[in-house]
PDB file of C-alpha atoms in Angstrom:
ATOM      1  CA  ARG A   1      -0.076   0.087   0.044  1.00  0.00           C
ATOM      2  CA  LYS A   2       1.416   3.746  -0.953  1.00  0.00           C
ATOM      3  CA  GLU A   3       1.784   6.020   2.100  1.00  0.00           C
ATOM      4  CA  VAL A   4      -0.355   8.324   0.466  1.00  0.00           C
ATOM      5  CA  GLU A   5      -3.217   7.534  -1.657  1.00  0.00           C
ATOM      6  CA  GLN A   6      -5.243  10.025  -4.018  1.00  0.00           C
ATOM      7  CA  ASP A   7      -8.333   9.318  -6.488  1.00  0.00           C
ATOM      8  CA  PRO A   8      -5.784  11.077  -9.446  1.00  0.00           C
ATOM      9  CA  GLY A   9      -9.731  11.948 -11.319  1.00  0.00           C
ATOM     10  CA  PRO A  10     -10.760  13.654 -12.603  1.00  0.00           C
ATOM     11  CA  PHE A  11     -13.372  15.303 -11.132  1.00  0.00           C
ATOM     12  CA  ASN A  12     -15.594  17.316 -13.380  1.00  0.00           C
ATOM     13  CA  VAL A  13     -17.987  19.971 -12.329  1.00  0.00           C
ATOM     14  CA  PRO A  14     -20.305  22.590 -13.131  1.00  0.00           C
ATOM     15  CA  GLU A  15     -19.313  26.159 -11.415  1.00  0.00           C
ATOM     16  CA  GLY A  16     -21.067  26.821  -8.698  1.00  0.00           C
ATOM     17  CA  ALA A  17     -20.724  23.292  -7.480  1.00  0.00           C
ATOM     18  CA  THR A  18     -18.971  21.538  -4.413  1.00  0.00           C
ATOM     19  CA  VAL A  19     -16.224  19.236  -4.544  1.00  0.00           C
ATOM     20  CA  ALA A  20     -14.735  17.335  -2.018  1.00  0.00           C
ATOM     21  CA  PHE A  21     -12.069  14.745  -2.610  1.00  0.00           C
ATOM     22  CA  ASN A  22     -10.304  13.277   0.155  1.00  0.00           C
ATOM     23  CA  CYS A  23      -6.078  11.509   0.671  1.00  0.00           C
ATOM     24  CA  THR A  24      -5.483   8.499   2.760  1.00  0.00           C
ATOM     25  CA  TYR A  25      -2.314   7.738   4.714  1.00  0.00           C
ATOM     26  CA  SER A  26      -1.082   4.300   5.656  1.00  0.00           C
ATOM     27  CA  ASN A  27       1.515   5.970   8.666  1.00  0.00           C
ATOM     28  CA  SER A  28      -0.444   6.455  11.913  1.00  0.00           C
ATOM     29  CA  ALA A  29       2.550   8.316  12.818  1.00  0.00           C
ATOM     30  CA  SER A  30       2.316  11.379  11.013  1.00  0.00           C
ATOM     31  CA  GLN A  31       1.596  14.397  12.287  1.00  0.00           C
ATOM     32  CA  SER A  32       1.649  17.448  10.005  1.00  0.00           C
ATOM     33  CA  PHE A  33      -0.721  17.048   7.035  1.00  0.00           C
ATOM     34  CA  PHE A  34      -1.466  20.006   4.107  1.00  0.00           C
ATOM     35  CA  TRP A  35      -3.193  20.479   0.587  1.00  0.00           C
ATOM     36  CA  TYR A  36      -0.967  21.807  -1.956  1.00  0.00           C
ATOM     37  CA  ARG A  37      -2.998  23.106  -5.647  1.00  0.00           C
ATOM     38  CA  GLN A  38      -0.372  22.686  -8.461  1.00  0.00           C
ATOM     39  CA  ASP A  39      -1.203  24.188 -12.121  1.00  0.00           C
ATOM     40  CA  CYS A  40      -0.856  22.433 -15.202  1.00  0.00           C
ATOM     41  CA  ARG A  41       3.071  22.625 -15.982  1.00  0.00           C
ATOM     42  CA  LYS A  42       3.427  25.026 -12.660  1.00  0.00           C
ATOM     43  CA  GLU A  43       5.204  23.762  -9.191  1.00  0.00           C
ATOM     44  CA  PRO A  44       2.754  22.847  -5.952  1.00  0.00           C
ATOM     45  CA  LYS A  45       2.080  26.015  -4.199  1.00  0.00           C
ATOM     46  CA  LEU A  46       0.713  25.661  -0.380  1.00  0.00           C
ATOM     47  CA  LEU A  47      -3.243  25.926  -0.181  1.00  0.00           C
ATOM     48  CA  MET A  48      -3.681  24.983   3.198  1.00  0.00           C
ATOM     49  CA  SER A  49      -2.448  23.342   6.294  1.00  0.00           C
ATOM     50  CA  VAL A  50      -4.610  20.539   7.919  1.00  0.00           C
ATOM     51  CA  TYR A  51      -5.769  21.115  11.399  1.00  0.00           C
ATOM     52  CA  SER A  52      -6.645  18.643  13.737  1.00  0.00           C
ATOM     53  CA  SER A  53      -9.908  20.618  14.560  1.00  0.00           C
ATOM     54  CA  GLY A  54     -10.541  21.297  10.879  1.00  0.00           C
ATOM     55  CA  ASN A  55      -9.981  24.567   9.253  1.00  0.00           C
ATOM     56  CA  GLU A  56     -11.564  26.507   6.594  1.00  0.00           C
ATOM     57  CA  ASP A  57     -10.212  29.670   4.554  1.00  0.00           C
ATOM     58  CA  GLY A  58     -12.485  31.016   2.204  1.00  0.00           C
ATOM     59  CA  ARG A  59     -14.377  28.496   0.111  1.00  0.00           C
ATOM     60  CA  PHE A  60     -12.165  25.849   1.447  1.00  0.00           C
ATOM     61  CA  THR A  61     -12.156  23.325   4.243  1.00  0.00           C
ATOM     62  CA  ALA A  62     -10.060  21.220   5.023  1.00  0.00           C
ATOM     63  CA  GLN A  63     -10.337  18.377   7.546  1.00  0.00           C
ATOM     64  CA  LEU A  64      -8.744  15.289   9.472  1.00  0.00           C
ATOM     65  CA  ASN A  65      -9.954  12.358  10.377  1.00  0.00           C
ATOM     66  CA  ARG A  66      -7.490  10.738  12.444  1.00  0.00           C
ATOM     67  CA  ALA A  67      -9.452   7.252  13.345  1.00  0.00           C
ATOM     68  CA  SER A  68      -9.581   6.387   9.523  1.00  0.00           C
ATOM     69  CA  GLN A  69      -6.474   8.188   8.972  1.00  0.00           C
ATOM     70  CA  TYR A  70      -7.675  10.726   5.957  1.00  0.00           C
ATOM     71  CA  ILE A  71      -7.264  14.416   5.145  1.00  0.00           C
ATOM     72  CA  SER A  72     -10.295  16.327   2.688  1.00  0.00           C
ATOM     73  CA  LEU A  73     -10.502  19.090   0.775  1.00  0.00           C
ATOM     74  CA  LEU A  74     -13.792  20.864   0.334  1.00  0.00           C
ATOM     75  CA  ILE A  75     -14.426  23.084  -2.587  1.00  0.00           C
ATOM     76  CA  ARG A  76     -17.158  25.183  -2.424  1.00  0.00           C
ATOM     77  CA  ASP A  77     -18.884  27.471  -4.972  1.00  0.00           C
ATOM     78  CA  SER A  78     -16.662  26.064  -7.429  1.00  0.00           C
ATOM     79  CA  LYS A  79     -15.233  28.521  -9.839  1.00  0.00           C
ATOM     80  CA  LEU A  80     -13.222  27.877 -13.446  1.00  0.00           C
ATOM     81  CA  SER A  81     -10.261  29.168 -11.568  1.00  0.00           C
ATOM     82  CA  ASP A  82     -10.252  26.268  -9.062  1.00  0.00           C
ATOM     83  CA  SER A  83      -9.184  24.239 -12.147  1.00  0.00           C
ATOM     84  CA  ALA A  84      -6.158  22.516 -11.230  1.00  0.00           C
ATOM     85  CA  THR A  85      -4.337  19.761  -9.666  1.00  0.00           C
ATOM     86  CA  TYR A  86      -4.621  19.120  -5.766  1.00  0.00           C
ATOM     87  CA  LEU A  87      -1.479  16.968  -3.811  1.00  0.00           C
ATOM     88  CA  CYS A  88      -2.117  16.178  -0.232  1.00  0.00           C
ATOM     89  CA  ALA A  89       1.098  16.089   1.409  1.00  0.00           C
ATOM     90  CA  VAL A  90       1.896  13.869   5.200  1.00  0.00           C
ATOM     91  CA  LYS A  91       4.746  14.806   7.374  1.00  0.00           C
ATOM     92  CA  ARG A  92       5.873  12.929  10.599  1.00  0.00           C
ATOM     93  CA  GLY A  93       7.678  14.927  12.597  1.00  0.00           C
ATOM     94  CA  SER A  94      11.097  16.577  11.004  1.00  0.00           C
ATOM     95  CA  TYR A  95      10.486  13.583   8.071  1.00  0.00           C
ATOM     96  CA  ILE A  96      10.398  15.068   4.682  1.00  0.00           C
ATOM     97  CA  PRO A  97       6.788  15.363   3.511  1.00  0.00           C
ATOM     98  CA  THR A  98       5.346  12.426   1.058  1.00  0.00           C
ATOM     99  CA  PHE A  99       2.832  13.533  -1.569  1.00  0.00           C
ATOM    100  CA  GLY A 100       0.082  12.027  -2.883  1.00  0.00           C
ATOM    101  CA  ARG A 101      -0.045  11.912  -6.898  1.00  0.00           C
ATOM    102  CA  GLY A 102      -2.573  14.538  -7.067  1.00  0.00           C
ATOM    103  CA  THR A 103      -6.609  14.712  -7.617  1.00  0.00           C
ATOM    104  CA  SER A 104      -7.447  16.512 -10.694  1.00  0.00           C
ATOM    105  CA  LEU A 105     -10.294  18.559 -10.840  1.00  0.00           C
ATOM    106  CA  ILE A 106     -11.958  20.425 -14.038  1.00  0.00           C
ATOM    107  CA  VAL A 107     -14.585  22.858 -13.262  1.00  0.00           C
ATOM    108  CA  HIS A 108     -16.969  24.022 -16.772  1.00  0.00           C
ATOM    109  CA  PRO A 109     -19.273  26.613 -17.319  1.00  0.00           C
TER     110      PRO A 109
ATOM    111  CA  GLY B   1       5.731  33.889   1.135  1.00  0.00           C
ATOM    112  CA  ALA B   2       9.073  32.818   0.464  1.00  0.00           C
ATOM    113  CA  VAL B   3      10.287  32.702  -3.355  1.00  0.00           C
ATOM    114  CA  VAL B   4      12.208  30.231  -4.376  1.00  0.00           C
ATOM    115  CA  SER B   5      13.774  30.381  -8.476  1.00  0.00           C
ATOM    116  CA  GLN B   6      15.209  28.422 -10.479  1.00  0.00           C
ATOM    117  CA  HIS B   7      16.523  28.501 -13.513  1.00  0.00           C
ATOM    118  CA  PRO B   8      16.713  27.683 -15.934  1.00  0.00           C
ATOM    119  CA  SER B   9      12.858  27.043 -16.718  1.00  0.00           C
ATOM    120  CA  TRP B  10      13.037  24.782 -20.061  1.00  0.00           C
ATOM    121  CA  VAL B  11      16.099  23.362 -21.867  1.00  0.00           C
ATOM    122  CA  ILE B  12      15.987  21.074 -24.670  1.00  0.00           C
ATOM    123  CA  CYS B  13      19.274  19.263 -24.553  1.00  0.00           C
ATOM    124  CA  LYS B  14      20.820  16.942 -27.018  1.00  0.00           C
ATOM    125  CA  SER B  15      21.144  13.142 -25.482  1.00  0.00           C
ATOM    126  CA  GLY B  16      24.812  12.031 -23.730  1.00  0.00           C
ATOM    127  CA  THR B  17      25.656  16.588 -22.522  1.00  0.00           C
ATOM    128  CA  SER B  18      25.349  17.145 -18.961  1.00  0.00           C
ATOM    129  CA  VAL B  19      22.521  20.200 -17.290  1.00  0.00           C
ATOM    130  CA  LYS B  20      22.595  21.728 -14.445  1.00  0.00           C
ATOM    131  CA  ILE B  21      19.813  23.757 -13.025  1.00  0.00           C
ATOM    132  CA  GLU B  22      19.949  25.836 -10.347  1.00  0.00           C
ATOM    133  CA  CYS B  23      17.828  26.425  -7.174  1.00  0.00           C
ATOM    134  CA  ARG B  24      17.503  29.711  -5.109  1.00  0.00           C
ATOM    135  CA  SER B  25      15.973  30.873  -2.244  1.00  0.00           C
ATOM    136  CA  LEU B  26      15.570  34.402  -2.640  1.00  0.00           C
ATOM    137  CA  ASP B  27      14.306  36.161   0.505  1.00  0.00           C
ATOM    138  CA  PHE B  28      15.194  33.293   3.247  1.00  0.00           C
ATOM    139  CA  GLN B  29      18.103  31.014   4.037  1.00  0.00           C
ATOM    140  CA  ALA B  30      17.272  27.331   3.228  1.00  0.00           C
ATOM    141  CA  THR B  31      20.098  25.184   5.182  1.00  0.00           C
ATOM    142  CA  THR B  32      18.151  22.278   3.387  1.00  0.00           C
ATOM    143  CA  MET B  33      16.724  22.213  -0.286  1.00  0.00           C
ATOM    144  CA  PHE B  34      14.850  19.166  -1.762  1.00  0.00           C
ATOM    145  CA  TRP B  35      15.235  17.803  -5.429  1.00  0.00           C
ATOM    146  CA  TYR B  36      12.206  16.686  -6.941  1.00  0.00           C
ATOM    147  CA  ARG B  37      11.221  14.827 -10.264  1.00  0.00           C
ATOM    148  CA  GLN B  38       7.578  14.720 -12.030  1.00  0.00           C
ATOM    149  CA  PHE B  39       6.358  12.328 -14.479  1.00  0.00           C
ATOM    150  CA  PRO B  40       3.304  14.090 -16.334  1.00  0.00           C
ATOM    151  CA  LYS B  41       0.374  12.608 -14.271  1.00  0.00           C
ATOM    152  CA  GLN B  42       2.293  11.485 -11.683  1.00  0.00           C
ATOM    153  CA  SER B  43       3.174  12.336  -8.325  1.00  0.00           C
ATOM    154  CA  LEU B  44       5.889  14.505  -6.528  1.00  0.00           C
ATOM    155  CA  MET B  45       8.983  12.313  -5.997  1.00  0.00           C
ATOM    156  CA  LEU B  46      11.773  13.323  -3.881  1.00  0.00           C
ATOM    157  CA  MET B  47      14.998  12.515  -5.377  1.00  0.00           C
ATOM    158  CA  ALA B  48      17.790  13.762  -2.777  1.00  0.00           C
ATOM    159  CA  THR B  49      18.095  16.392   0.055  1.00  0.00           C
ATOM    160  CA  SER B  50      20.600  18.957  -0.056  1.00  0.00           C
ATOM    161  CA  ASN B  51      22.322  20.099   3.264  1.00  0.00           C
ATOM    162  CA  GLU B  52      24.245  23.111   2.658  1.00  0.00           C
ATOM    163  CA  GLY B  53      28.115  22.729   3.299  1.00  0.00           C
ATOM    164  CA  SER B  54      27.318  18.563   3.144  1.00  0.00           C
ATOM    165  CA  LYS B  55      26.848  15.982   0.626  1.00  0.00           C
ATOM    166  CA  ALA B  56      23.449  15.510  -0.494  1.00  0.00           C
ATOM    167  CA  THR B  57      21.701  12.336   0.765  1.00  0.00           C
ATOM    168  CA  TYR B  58      20.245  10.627  -2.150  1.00  0.00           C
ATOM    169  CA  GLU B  59      16.502   8.219  -1.877  1.00  0.00           C
ATOM    170  CA  GLN B  60      16.386   4.602  -2.926  1.00  0.00           C
ATOM    171  CA  GLY B  61      16.763   4.524  -6.728  1.00  0.00           C
ATOM    172  CA  VAL B  62      18.480   7.592  -7.266  1.00  0.00           C
ATOM    173  CA  GLU B  63      21.954   7.467  -8.954  1.00  0.00           C
ATOM    174  CA  LYS B  64      24.335  10.060  -7.100  1.00  0.00           C
ATOM    175  CA  ASP B  65      27.031   9.863  -9.648  1.00  0.00           C
ATOM    176  CA  LYS B  66      23.975  10.531 -12.665  1.00  0.00           C
ATOM    177  CA  PHE B  67      22.264  14.057 -10.552  1.00  0.00           C
ATOM    178  CA  LEU B  68      24.914  15.559  -8.968  1.00  0.00           C
ATOM    179  CA  ILE B  69      23.672  17.539  -6.212  1.00  0.00           C
ATOM    180  CA  ASN B  70      26.177  21.120  -4.565  1.00  0.00           C
ATOM    181  CA  HIS B  71      24.741  23.159  -2.033  1.00  0.00           C
ATOM    182  CA  ALA B  72      27.426  25.596  -1.984  1.00  0.00           C
ATOM    183  CA  SER B  73      25.711  28.517  -0.142  1.00  0.00           C
ATOM    184  CA  LEU B  74      22.153  29.235   2.555  1.00  0.00           C
ATOM    185  CA  THR B  75      20.996  30.072  -1.204  1.00  0.00           C
ATOM    186  CA  LEU B  76      22.415  28.084  -3.568  1.00  0.00           C
ATOM    187  CA  SER B  77      21.747  24.170  -4.188  1.00  0.00           C
ATOM    188  CA  THR B  78      22.581  23.001  -7.871  1.00  0.00           C
ATOM    189  CA  LEU B  79      21.445  19.949  -9.622  1.00  0.00           C
ATOM    190  CA  THR B  80      23.672  18.558 -12.639  1.00  0.00           C
ATOM    191  CA  VAL B  81      21.828  15.800 -14.610  1.00  0.00           C
ATOM    192  CA  THR B  82      25.006  14.292 -16.529  1.00  0.00           C
ATOM    193  CA  SER B  83      25.487  12.261 -19.505  1.00  0.00           C
ATOM    194  CA  ALA B  84      21.312  12.523 -19.596  1.00  0.00           C
ATOM    195  CA  HIS B  85      19.046  10.487 -21.643  1.00  0.00           C
ATOM    196  CA  PRO B  86      15.671  10.634 -23.157  1.00  0.00           C
ATOM    197  CA  GLU B  87      14.006   8.922 -20.160  1.00  0.00           C
ATOM    198  CA  ASP B  88      15.751  11.707 -18.045  1.00  0.00           C
ATOM    199  CA  SER B  89      12.761  14.128 -19.406  1.00  0.00           C
ATOM    200  CA  SER B  90      10.755  15.335 -16.642  1.00  0.00           C
ATOM    201  CA  PHE B  91       9.915  18.574 -14.590  1.00  0.00           C
ATOM    202  CA  TYR B  92      12.603  19.056 -12.237  1.00  0.00           C
ATOM    203  CA  ILE B  93      11.167  21.229  -8.922  1.00  0.00           C
ATOM    204  CA  CYS B  94      13.386  22.022  -5.925  1.00  0.00           C
ATOM    205  CA  SER B  95      12.222  22.784  -2.862  1.00  0.00           C
ATOM    206  CA  ALA B  96      13.065  24.736   0.351  1.00  0.00           C
ATOM    207  CA  ARG B  97      12.752  24.694   4.082  1.00  0.00           C
ATOM    208  CA  ALA B  98      13.120  28.316   5.961  1.00  0.00           C
ATOM    209  CA  SER B  99      14.467  27.880   9.633  1.00  0.00           C
ATOM    210  CA  GLY B 100      11.421  28.734  11.856  1.00  0.00           C
ATOM    211  CA  ARG B 101       8.398  27.536   8.988  1.00  0.00           C
ATOM    212  CA  ALA B 102       8.207  24.069  10.557  1.00  0.00           C
ATOM    213  CA  GLY B 103       6.610  21.661   7.656  1.00  0.00           C
ATOM    214  CA  GLU B 104       5.896  24.313   5.326  1.00  0.00           C
ATOM    215  CA  GLN B 105       8.241  23.791   2.078  1.00  0.00           C
ATOM    216  CA  TYR B 106       8.408  26.736  -0.984  1.00  0.00           C
ATOM    217  CA  PHE B 107       8.646  25.472  -4.232  1.00  0.00           C
ATOM    218  CA  GLY B 108      10.545  26.733  -6.830  1.00  0.00           C
ATOM    219  CA  PRO B 109       8.675  27.191 -10.218  1.00  0.00           C
ATOM    220  CA  GLY B 110      10.184  23.635 -11.753  1.00  0.00           C
ATOM    221  CA  THR B 111      12.822  23.478 -15.185  1.00  0.00           C
ATOM    222  CA  ARG B 112      11.175  20.960 -17.637  1.00  0.00           C
ATOM    223  CA  LEU B 113      14.179  18.784 -18.952  1.00  0.00           C
ATOM    224  CA  THR B 114      13.530  17.397 -22.458  1.00  0.00           C
ATOM    225  CA  VAL B 115      16.339  14.934 -23.751  1.00  0.00           C
ATOM    226  CA  THR B 116      16.003  14.536 -27.134  1.00  0.00           C
TER     227      THR B 116
END
């Protein structure tokens, strides 16, 4: 089993829709969790860290479920500009984060 | 946020030649930089961890003699792909971890290497 797994998608949704994707991790000792956004042929950019209590940033909500070992990203009121690949990253202590392969989101008019 | 630059942004070279890619942290000092490779529709694969003033730590399966890493200063790391072959064509991305910003990595814009 891979350390970090994501459904590659693509998730194809209309503008204004709510979409959510999960990222599962295999190491229960993982401590830090992140969502990154990567546009085509660009570098990943940190979207948000994921805190134990869950956190929200505008239309984006991230949650952590330690019991089931997954993190989620919810996007409300999708915009065309949200089309991108969303990578999750999982980290143990000072270890280097491990990235999932990403979930592709396509928002259409 | 912190800024990391990479140069060149894209390069085309002939098989058998060597290519050097630079990664710079522009507004912070990075004692540790990371080099990743990403093939189309694949995840970021860590190649090596570069520590200022010491030898790089390579991930399993990455040839250290083929991918030479030098981290000569707190703001510059270089990756040299020696004797490049078409299978080395990929997107190479560096990242840097700033002191005191635990867990956050700042990525360079990436270098697209095409070996013909």
